Coordinates of C-alpha atoms and ligand atoms in Angstrom, one line a residue:
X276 CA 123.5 200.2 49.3
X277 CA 123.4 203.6 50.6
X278 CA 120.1 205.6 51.5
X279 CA 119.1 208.1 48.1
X280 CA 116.7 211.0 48.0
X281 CA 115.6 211.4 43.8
X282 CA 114.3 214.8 43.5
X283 CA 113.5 216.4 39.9
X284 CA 115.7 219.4 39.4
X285 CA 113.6 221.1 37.1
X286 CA 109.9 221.9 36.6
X287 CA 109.0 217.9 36.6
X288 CA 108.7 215.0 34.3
X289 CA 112.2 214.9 34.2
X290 CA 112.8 211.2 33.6
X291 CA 112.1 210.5 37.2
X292 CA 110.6 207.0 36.6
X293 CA 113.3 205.9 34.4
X294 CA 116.3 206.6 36.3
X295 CA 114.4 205.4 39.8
X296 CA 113.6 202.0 37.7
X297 CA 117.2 201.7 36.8
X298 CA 118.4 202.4 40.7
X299 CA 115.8 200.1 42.1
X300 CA 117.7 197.1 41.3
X301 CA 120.5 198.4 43.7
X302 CA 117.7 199.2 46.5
X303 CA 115.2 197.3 48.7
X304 CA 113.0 199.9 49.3
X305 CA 111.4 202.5 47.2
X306 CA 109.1 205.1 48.7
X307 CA 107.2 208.4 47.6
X308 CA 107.0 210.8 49.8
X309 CA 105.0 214.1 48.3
X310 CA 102.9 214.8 45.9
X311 CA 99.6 212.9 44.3
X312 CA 98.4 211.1 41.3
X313 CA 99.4 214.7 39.9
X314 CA 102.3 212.6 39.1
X315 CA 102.7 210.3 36.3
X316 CA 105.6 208.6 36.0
X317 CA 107.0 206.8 32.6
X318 CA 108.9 203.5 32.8
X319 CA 108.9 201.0 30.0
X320 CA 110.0 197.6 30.9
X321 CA 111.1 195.9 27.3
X322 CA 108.3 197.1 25.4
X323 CA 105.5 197.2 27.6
X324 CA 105.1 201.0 29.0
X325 CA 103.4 201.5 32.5
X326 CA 102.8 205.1 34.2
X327 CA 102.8 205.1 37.5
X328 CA 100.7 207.9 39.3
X329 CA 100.4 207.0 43.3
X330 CA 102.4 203.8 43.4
X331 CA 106.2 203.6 43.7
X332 CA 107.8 203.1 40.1
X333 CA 110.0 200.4 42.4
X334 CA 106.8 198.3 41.8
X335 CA 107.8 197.0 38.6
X336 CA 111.3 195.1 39.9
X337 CA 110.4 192.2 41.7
X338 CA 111.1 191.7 45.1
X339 CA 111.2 195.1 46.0
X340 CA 108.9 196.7 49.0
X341 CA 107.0 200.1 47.8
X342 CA 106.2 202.2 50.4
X343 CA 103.7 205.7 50.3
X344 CA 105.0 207.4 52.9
X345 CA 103.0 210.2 55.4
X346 CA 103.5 212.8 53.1
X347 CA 101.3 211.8 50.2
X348 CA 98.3 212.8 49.2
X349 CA 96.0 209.6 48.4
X350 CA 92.9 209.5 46.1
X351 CA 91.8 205.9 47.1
X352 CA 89.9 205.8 43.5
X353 CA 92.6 206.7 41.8
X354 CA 94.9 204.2 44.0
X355 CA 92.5 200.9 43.4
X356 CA 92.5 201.8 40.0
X357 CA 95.6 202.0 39.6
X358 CA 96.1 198.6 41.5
X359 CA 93.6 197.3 39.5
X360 CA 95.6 197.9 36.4
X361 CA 99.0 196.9 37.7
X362 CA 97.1 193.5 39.0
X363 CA 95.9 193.1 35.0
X364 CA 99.7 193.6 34.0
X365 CA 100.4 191.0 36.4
X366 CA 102.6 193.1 38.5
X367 CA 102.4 192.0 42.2
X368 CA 101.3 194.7 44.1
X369 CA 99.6 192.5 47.4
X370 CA 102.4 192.0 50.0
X371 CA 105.0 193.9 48.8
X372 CA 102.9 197.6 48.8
X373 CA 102.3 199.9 52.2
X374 CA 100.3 203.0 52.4
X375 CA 100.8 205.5 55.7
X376 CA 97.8 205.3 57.7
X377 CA 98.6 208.9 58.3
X378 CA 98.9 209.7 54.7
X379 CA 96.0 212.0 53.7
X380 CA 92.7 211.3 52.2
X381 CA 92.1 213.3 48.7
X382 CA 87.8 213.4 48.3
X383 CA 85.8 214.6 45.7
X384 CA 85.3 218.2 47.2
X385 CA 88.9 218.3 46.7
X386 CA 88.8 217.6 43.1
X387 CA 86.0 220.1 42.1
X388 CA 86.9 222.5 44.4
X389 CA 91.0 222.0 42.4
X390 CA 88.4 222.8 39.1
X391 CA 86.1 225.7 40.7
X392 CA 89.0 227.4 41.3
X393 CA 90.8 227.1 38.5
X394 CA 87.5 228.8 36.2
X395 CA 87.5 231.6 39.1
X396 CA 90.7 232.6 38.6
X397 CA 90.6 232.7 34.7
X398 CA 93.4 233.8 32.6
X399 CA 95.1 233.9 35.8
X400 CA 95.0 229.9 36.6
X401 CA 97.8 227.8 37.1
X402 CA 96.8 224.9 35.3
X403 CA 96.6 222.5 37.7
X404 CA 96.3 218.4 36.9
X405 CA 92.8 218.8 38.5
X406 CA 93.3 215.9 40.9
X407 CA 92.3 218.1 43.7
X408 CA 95.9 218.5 45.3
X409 CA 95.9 222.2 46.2
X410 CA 92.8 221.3 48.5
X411 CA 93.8 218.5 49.9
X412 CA 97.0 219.7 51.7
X413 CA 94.9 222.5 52.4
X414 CA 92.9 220.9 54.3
X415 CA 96.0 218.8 55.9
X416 CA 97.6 222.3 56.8
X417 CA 94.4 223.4 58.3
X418 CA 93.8 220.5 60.3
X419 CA 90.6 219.4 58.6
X420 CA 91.9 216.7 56.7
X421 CA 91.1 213.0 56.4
X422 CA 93.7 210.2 56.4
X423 CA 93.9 206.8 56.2
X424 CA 93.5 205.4 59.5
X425 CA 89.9 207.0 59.0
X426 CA 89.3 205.5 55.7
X427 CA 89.7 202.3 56.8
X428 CA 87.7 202.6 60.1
X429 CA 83.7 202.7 59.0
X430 CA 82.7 204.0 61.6
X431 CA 85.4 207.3 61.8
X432 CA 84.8 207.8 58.2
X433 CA 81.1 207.9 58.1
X434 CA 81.1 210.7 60.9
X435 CA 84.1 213.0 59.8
X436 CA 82.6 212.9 56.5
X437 CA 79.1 214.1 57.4
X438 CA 81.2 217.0 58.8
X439 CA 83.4 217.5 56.3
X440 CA 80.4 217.4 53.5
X441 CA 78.5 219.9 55.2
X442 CA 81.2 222.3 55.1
X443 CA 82.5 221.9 51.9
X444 CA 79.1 221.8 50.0
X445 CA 78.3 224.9 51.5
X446 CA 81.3 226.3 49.6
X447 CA 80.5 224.3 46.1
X448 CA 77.2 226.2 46.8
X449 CA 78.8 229.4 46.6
X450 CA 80.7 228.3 43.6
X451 CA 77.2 227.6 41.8
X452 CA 78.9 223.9 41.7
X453 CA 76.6 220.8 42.0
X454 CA 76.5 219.6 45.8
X455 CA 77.8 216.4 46.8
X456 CA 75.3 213.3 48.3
X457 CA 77.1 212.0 51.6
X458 CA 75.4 208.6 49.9
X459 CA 77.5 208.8 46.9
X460 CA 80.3 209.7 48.6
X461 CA 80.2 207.3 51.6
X462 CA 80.1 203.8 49.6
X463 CA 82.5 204.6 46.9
X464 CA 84.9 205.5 49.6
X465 CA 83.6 202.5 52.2
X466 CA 84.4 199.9 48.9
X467 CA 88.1 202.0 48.3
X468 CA 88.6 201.6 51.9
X469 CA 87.6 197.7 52.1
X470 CA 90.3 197.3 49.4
X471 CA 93.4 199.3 50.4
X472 CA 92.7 197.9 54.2
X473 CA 95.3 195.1 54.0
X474 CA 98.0 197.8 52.7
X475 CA 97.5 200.4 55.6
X476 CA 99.9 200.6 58.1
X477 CA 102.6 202.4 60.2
X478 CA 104.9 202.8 57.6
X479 CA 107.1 205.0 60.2
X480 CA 108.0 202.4 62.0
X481 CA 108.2 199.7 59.4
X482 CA 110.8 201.7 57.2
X483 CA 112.7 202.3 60.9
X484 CA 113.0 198.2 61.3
X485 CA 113.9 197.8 57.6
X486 CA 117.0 200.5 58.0
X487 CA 117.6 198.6 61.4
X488 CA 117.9 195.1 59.2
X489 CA 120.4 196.7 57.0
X490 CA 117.5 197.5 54.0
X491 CA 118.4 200.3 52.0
X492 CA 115.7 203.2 51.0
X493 CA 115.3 204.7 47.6
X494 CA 112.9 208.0 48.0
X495 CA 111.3 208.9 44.6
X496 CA 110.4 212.5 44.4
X497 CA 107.4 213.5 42.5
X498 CA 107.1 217.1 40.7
X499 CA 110.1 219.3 40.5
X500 CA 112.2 221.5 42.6
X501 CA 110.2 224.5 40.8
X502 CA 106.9 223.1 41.4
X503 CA 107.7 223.2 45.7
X504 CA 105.5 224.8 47.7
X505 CA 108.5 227.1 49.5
X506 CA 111.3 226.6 46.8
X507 CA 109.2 226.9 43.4
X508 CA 108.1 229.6 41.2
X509 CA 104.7 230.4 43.8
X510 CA 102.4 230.6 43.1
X511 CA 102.5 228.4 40.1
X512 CA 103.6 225.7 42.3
X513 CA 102.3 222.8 43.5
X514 CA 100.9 222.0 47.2
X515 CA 104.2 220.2 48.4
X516 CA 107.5 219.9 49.1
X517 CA 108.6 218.3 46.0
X518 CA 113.1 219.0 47.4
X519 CA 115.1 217.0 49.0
X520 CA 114.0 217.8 52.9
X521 CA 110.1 216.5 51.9
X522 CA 111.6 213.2 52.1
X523 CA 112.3 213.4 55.4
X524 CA 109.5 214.6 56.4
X525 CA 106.8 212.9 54.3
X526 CA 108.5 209.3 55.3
X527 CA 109.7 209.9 59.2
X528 CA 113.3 209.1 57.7
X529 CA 115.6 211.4 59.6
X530 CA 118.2 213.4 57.9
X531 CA 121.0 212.0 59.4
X532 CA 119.9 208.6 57.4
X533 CA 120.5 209.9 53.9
X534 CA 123.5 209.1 52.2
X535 CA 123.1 210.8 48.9
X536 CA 120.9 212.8 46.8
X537 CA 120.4 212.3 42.9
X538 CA 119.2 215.3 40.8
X539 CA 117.0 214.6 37.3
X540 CA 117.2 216.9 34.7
X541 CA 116.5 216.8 31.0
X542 CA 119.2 217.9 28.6
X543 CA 116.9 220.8 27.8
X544 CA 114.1 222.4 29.8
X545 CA 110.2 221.2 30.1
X546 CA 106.9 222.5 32.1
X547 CA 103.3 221.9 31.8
X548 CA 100.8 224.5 33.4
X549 CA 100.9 228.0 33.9
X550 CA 104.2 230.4 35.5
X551 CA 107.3 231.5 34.0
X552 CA 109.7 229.9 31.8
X553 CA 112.5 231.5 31.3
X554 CA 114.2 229.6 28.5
X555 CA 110.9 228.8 26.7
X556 CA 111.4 228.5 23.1
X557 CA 108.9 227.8 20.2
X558 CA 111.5 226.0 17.9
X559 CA 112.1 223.2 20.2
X560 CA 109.4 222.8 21.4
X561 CA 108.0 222.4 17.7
X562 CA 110.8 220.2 17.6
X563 CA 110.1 218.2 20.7
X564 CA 106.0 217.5 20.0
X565 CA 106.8 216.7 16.2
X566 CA 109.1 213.9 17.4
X567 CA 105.9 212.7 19.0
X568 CA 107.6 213.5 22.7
X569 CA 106.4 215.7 25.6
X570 CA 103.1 215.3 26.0
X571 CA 102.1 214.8 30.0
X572 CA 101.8 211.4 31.5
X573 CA 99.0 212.7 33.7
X574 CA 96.8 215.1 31.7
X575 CA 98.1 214.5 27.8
X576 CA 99.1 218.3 27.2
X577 CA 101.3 219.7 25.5
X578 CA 104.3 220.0 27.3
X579 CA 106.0 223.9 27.0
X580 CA 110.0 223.2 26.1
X581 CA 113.0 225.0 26.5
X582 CA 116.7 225.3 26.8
X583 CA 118.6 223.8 29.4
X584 CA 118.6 226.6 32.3
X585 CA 121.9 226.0 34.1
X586 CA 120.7 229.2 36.6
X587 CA 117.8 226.9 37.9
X588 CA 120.0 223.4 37.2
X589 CA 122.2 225.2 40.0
X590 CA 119.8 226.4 42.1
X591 CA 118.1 222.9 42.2
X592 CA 121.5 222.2 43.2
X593 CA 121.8 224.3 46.1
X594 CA 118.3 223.5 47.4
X595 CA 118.3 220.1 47.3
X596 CA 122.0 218.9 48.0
X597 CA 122.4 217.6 44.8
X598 CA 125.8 215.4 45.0
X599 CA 124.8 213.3 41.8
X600 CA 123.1 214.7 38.0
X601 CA 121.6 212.2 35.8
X602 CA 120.5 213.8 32.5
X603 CA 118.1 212.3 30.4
X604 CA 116.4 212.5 27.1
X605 CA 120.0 213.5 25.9
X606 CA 119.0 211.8 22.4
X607 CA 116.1 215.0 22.1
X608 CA 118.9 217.1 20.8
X609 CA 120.1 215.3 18.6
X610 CA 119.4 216.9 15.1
X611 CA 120.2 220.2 16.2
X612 CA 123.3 222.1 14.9
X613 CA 123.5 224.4 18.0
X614 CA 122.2 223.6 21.4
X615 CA 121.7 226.9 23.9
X616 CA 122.6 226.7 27.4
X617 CA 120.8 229.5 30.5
X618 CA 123.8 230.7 32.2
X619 CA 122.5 233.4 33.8
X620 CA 119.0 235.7 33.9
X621 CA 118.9 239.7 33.1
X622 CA 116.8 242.3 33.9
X623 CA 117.0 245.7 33.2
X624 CA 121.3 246.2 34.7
X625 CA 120.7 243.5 37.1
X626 CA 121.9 239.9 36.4
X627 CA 121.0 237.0 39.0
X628 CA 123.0 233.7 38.5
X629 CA 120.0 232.3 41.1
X630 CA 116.1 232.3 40.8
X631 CA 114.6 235.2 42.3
X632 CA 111.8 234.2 44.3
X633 CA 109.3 237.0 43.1
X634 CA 107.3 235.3 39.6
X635 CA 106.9 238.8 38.7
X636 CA 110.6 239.4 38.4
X637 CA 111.0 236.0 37.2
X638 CA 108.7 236.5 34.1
X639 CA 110.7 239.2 33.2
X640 CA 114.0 237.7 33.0
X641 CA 115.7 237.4 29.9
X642 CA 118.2 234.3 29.8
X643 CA 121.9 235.0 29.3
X644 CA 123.1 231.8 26.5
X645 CA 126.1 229.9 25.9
X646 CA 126.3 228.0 22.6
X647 CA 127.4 225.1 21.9
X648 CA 127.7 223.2 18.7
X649 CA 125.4 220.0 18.1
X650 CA 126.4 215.9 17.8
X651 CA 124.0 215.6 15.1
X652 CA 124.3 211.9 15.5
X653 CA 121.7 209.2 16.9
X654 CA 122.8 208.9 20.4
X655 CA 120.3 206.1 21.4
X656 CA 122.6 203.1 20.5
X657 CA 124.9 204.9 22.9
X658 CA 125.5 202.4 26.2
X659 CA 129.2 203.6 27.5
X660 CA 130.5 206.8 28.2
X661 CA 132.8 206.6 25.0
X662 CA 130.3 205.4 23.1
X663 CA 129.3 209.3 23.2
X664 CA 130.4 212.0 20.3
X665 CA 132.9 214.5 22.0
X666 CA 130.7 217.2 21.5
X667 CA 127.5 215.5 23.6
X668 CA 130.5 214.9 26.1
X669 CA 131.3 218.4 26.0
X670 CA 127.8 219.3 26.3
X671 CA 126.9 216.9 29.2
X672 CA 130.4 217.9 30.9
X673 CA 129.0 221.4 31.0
X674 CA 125.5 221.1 32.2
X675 CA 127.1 219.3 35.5
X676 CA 130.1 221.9 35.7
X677 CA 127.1 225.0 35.6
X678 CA 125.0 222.9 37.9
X679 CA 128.0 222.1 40.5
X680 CA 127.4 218.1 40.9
X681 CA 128.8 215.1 39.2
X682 CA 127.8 213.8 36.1
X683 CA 126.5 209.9 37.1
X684 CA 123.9 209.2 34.6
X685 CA 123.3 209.6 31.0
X686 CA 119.7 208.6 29.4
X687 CA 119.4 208.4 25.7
X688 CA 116.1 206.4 25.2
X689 CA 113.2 205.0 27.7
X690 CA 114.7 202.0 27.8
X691 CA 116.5 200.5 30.7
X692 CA 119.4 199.1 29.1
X693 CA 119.7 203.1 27.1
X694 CA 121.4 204.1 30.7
X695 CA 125.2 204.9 30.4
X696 CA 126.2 204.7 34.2
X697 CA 129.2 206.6 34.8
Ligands
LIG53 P1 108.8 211.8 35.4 O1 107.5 212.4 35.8 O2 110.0 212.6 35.9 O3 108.9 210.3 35.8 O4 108.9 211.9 33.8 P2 107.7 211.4 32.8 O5 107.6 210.0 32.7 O6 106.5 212.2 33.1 O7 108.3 212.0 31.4 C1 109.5 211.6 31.0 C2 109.4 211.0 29.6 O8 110.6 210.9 29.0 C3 108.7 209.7 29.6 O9 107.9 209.5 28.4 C4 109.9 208.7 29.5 O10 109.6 207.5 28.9 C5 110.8 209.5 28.6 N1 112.3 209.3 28.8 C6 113.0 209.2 29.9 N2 114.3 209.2 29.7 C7 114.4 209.3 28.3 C8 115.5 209.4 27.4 O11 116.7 209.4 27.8 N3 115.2 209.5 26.1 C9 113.9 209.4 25.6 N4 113.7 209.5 24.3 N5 112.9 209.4 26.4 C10 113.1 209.3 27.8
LIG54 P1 105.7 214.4 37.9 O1 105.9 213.7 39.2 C1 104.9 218.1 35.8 C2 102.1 220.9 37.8 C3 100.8 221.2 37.1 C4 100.6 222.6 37.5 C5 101.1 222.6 38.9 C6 100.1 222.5 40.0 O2 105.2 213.5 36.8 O3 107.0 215.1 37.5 P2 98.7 220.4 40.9 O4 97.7 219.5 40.2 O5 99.9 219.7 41.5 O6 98.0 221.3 41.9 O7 99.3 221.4 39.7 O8 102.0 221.6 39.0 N1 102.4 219.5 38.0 C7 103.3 218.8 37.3 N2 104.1 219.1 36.3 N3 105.1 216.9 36.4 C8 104.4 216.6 37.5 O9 104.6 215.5 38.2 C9 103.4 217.5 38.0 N4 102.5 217.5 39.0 C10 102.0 218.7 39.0 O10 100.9 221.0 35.7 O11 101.4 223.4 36.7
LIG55 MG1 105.7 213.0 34.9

């Protein structure tokens, strides 16, 4: 099997976790890359639903390794918790899961800081998940960070802490925020540390002897393409490089490695938190939350819904690489009699068939539609391509041709088996 990068080619929660549990029984290895437990990632497996924040949703086939690569953000509570749970679910995660031991450290300053911020900047907030992301890579791009190898060493930990602390409650300080006792601090981590110790390693080199072996990778992006740090609508972005190239650097996987890269989408358009939108649209999103769907894995909000944007489908496209689409929650559409497609943005006399990277001029874009008529039929019994109503081949057919990749995948339900692989 060949080497895949999955990125999200949207604004996140595309269906991510479904589509990288369907591909993980063609892989050996799954690994994240970017991001946090900002992530929460959907997979049902029969009827039991898990939602995978930190850990690789490659966990839940058998057999496979997981891997967090270099570029992840780690909240040890969060990660034992997590563990904890999986472990209760009888998932095996001991053996068969490796964290980077140069994979960053997320602490508590992080988090609160993530939430000072936030009330500082008001109306003018970007509704982060609060898991203290933003701070964390801040600190990793300002060289101040923490990472695993100094979790696990007591000795590391308990000084770079003490000098991290006195820092960082001087700013809470400022913020009139509640400072934080080194006490506290130190033993929750010390116990997070004891138990993530036997996962820790040099994850560099192990993927490198896997790919020597012949193993196959399977990077799972987290976020979207509109949520990266360079490529997104900044600054309602998040703190990574949630494209295609952050797997090569968040994993020590070279370029040169990568055979193919798959692109998520939803058949329509989703975001949660602040920024622009430009296909946002009250009726389907009414739709959408009244169906009991989009609501976020991570935080429970409402999700804000959309048309499909084709402009930003094909920008994904150009960012990323994007040689394969795999559309999911096709079956979302399928009481409408008309279903409205982005194919370009206006403003003023200027058109832009790409997304302009200044949010101001974003916000004021006005999408450019294509219509085209619904299925208005159930597609979640749907498991071959003919199985499909011409008109949601049509519909499909189009989304690909606007975004410029091929068509591989087709979701109509959480389910595994609700896959039509083309
Ligand atoms: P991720 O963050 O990209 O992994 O996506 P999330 O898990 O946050 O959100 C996607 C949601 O859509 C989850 O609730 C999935 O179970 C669900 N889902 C994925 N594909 C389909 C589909 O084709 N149809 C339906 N109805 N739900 C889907
Ligand atoms: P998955 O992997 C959707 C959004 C937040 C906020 C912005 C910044 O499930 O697709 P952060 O906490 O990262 O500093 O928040 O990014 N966000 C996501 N939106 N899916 C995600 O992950 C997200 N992770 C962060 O809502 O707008
Ligand atoms: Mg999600």
């Amino acid at each position: 099997m060949a080497n895949i990068i999955l990125v999200g080619a949207q604004w996140g929660d595309e269906g991510k976790g479904k589509i990288i549990d369907v591909l993980t029984e063609q892989t050996d290895i799954v690994v994240r890359t970017q991001g946090g437990n900002n992530a929460g990632h959907t997979v049902f497996v029969g009827k039991r639903k898990f939602v995978l924040h930190l850990v690789p949703s490659g966990i839940l086939r058998p057999g496979k390794t997981c891997v967090i690569g270099n570029g992840v953000v780690v909240d040890p509570l969060g990660l034992v918790e997590e563990l904890r749970a999986l472990r209760r679910l009888k998932v095996k995660v001991d053996g068969n899961l490796f964290i980077s031991e140069t994979a960053h450290v997320v602490l508590p300053y992080h988090r609160e800081l993530d939430e000072q911020r936030e009330i500082l900047k008001g109306k003018h907030r970007l509704g982060t998940t609060k898991r203290g992301i933003g701070p964390a890579y801040g600190d990793k791009a300002a060289r101040t960070g923490l990472r695993m190898l100094d979790l696990v060493r007591p000795d590391a930990f308990a000084r770079k802490l003490r000098i991290r602390l006195k820092e960082n409650n001087g700013v809470l300080k400022a913020f009139g925020a509640r400072p934080l006792s080194f006490a506290a601090v130190h033993d929750a981590y010390r116990k997070a540390g004891d138990a993530l110790r036997p996962h820790v390693t040099n994850t560099v080199v192990l993927l490198h002897q896997a790919m020597m072996r012949g193993a196959s990778l399977l990077f799972e992006g987290a976020q979207g393409t509109f949520l990266d740090i360079d490529h997104g609508t900044y600054p309602y972005v998040t703190s990574s490089n949630t494209t295609a190239g952050g797997a090569c650097t968040g994993s020590g996987v070279p370029p040169h490695r990568i055979d193919r890269v798959v692109g998520v989408v939803k058949a329509y358009t989703t975001r949660v938190g602040e920024g622009p939108l430009p296909t946002e649209n009250a009726e389907i999103a009414d739709l959408l939350h009244g169906m009991g769907r989009e609501f976020g894995a991570t935080t429970g909000r409402p999700r804000r819904c959309g048309w499909f944007d084709a402009v930003a489908s094909r920008h994904a496209a150009m960012v990323n690489g994007i040689d394969d689409l795999a559309v999911t929650n096709v079956d979302g559409l399928d009481t409408l009699e008309m279903i409205r497609v982005c194919v370009a943005y206006r403003v003023a006399n200027q058109q832009f068939d790409y997304v302009p990277g200044d949010v101001d001029l974003l916000s004021q874009c006005e999408p450019v539609y294509v219509d085209f008529p619904g299925w208005r039929r159930p597609l979640d019994k749907a498991r071959r391509w003919r199985d499909l109503p011409g008109r949601a081949r049509a519909y499909l057919n189009a989304i690909a041709d606007l975004t410029g990749a091929r068509l591989s995948m087709v979701s109509v339900g959480p389910a595994r088996d609700q896959t039509i692989v083309r």
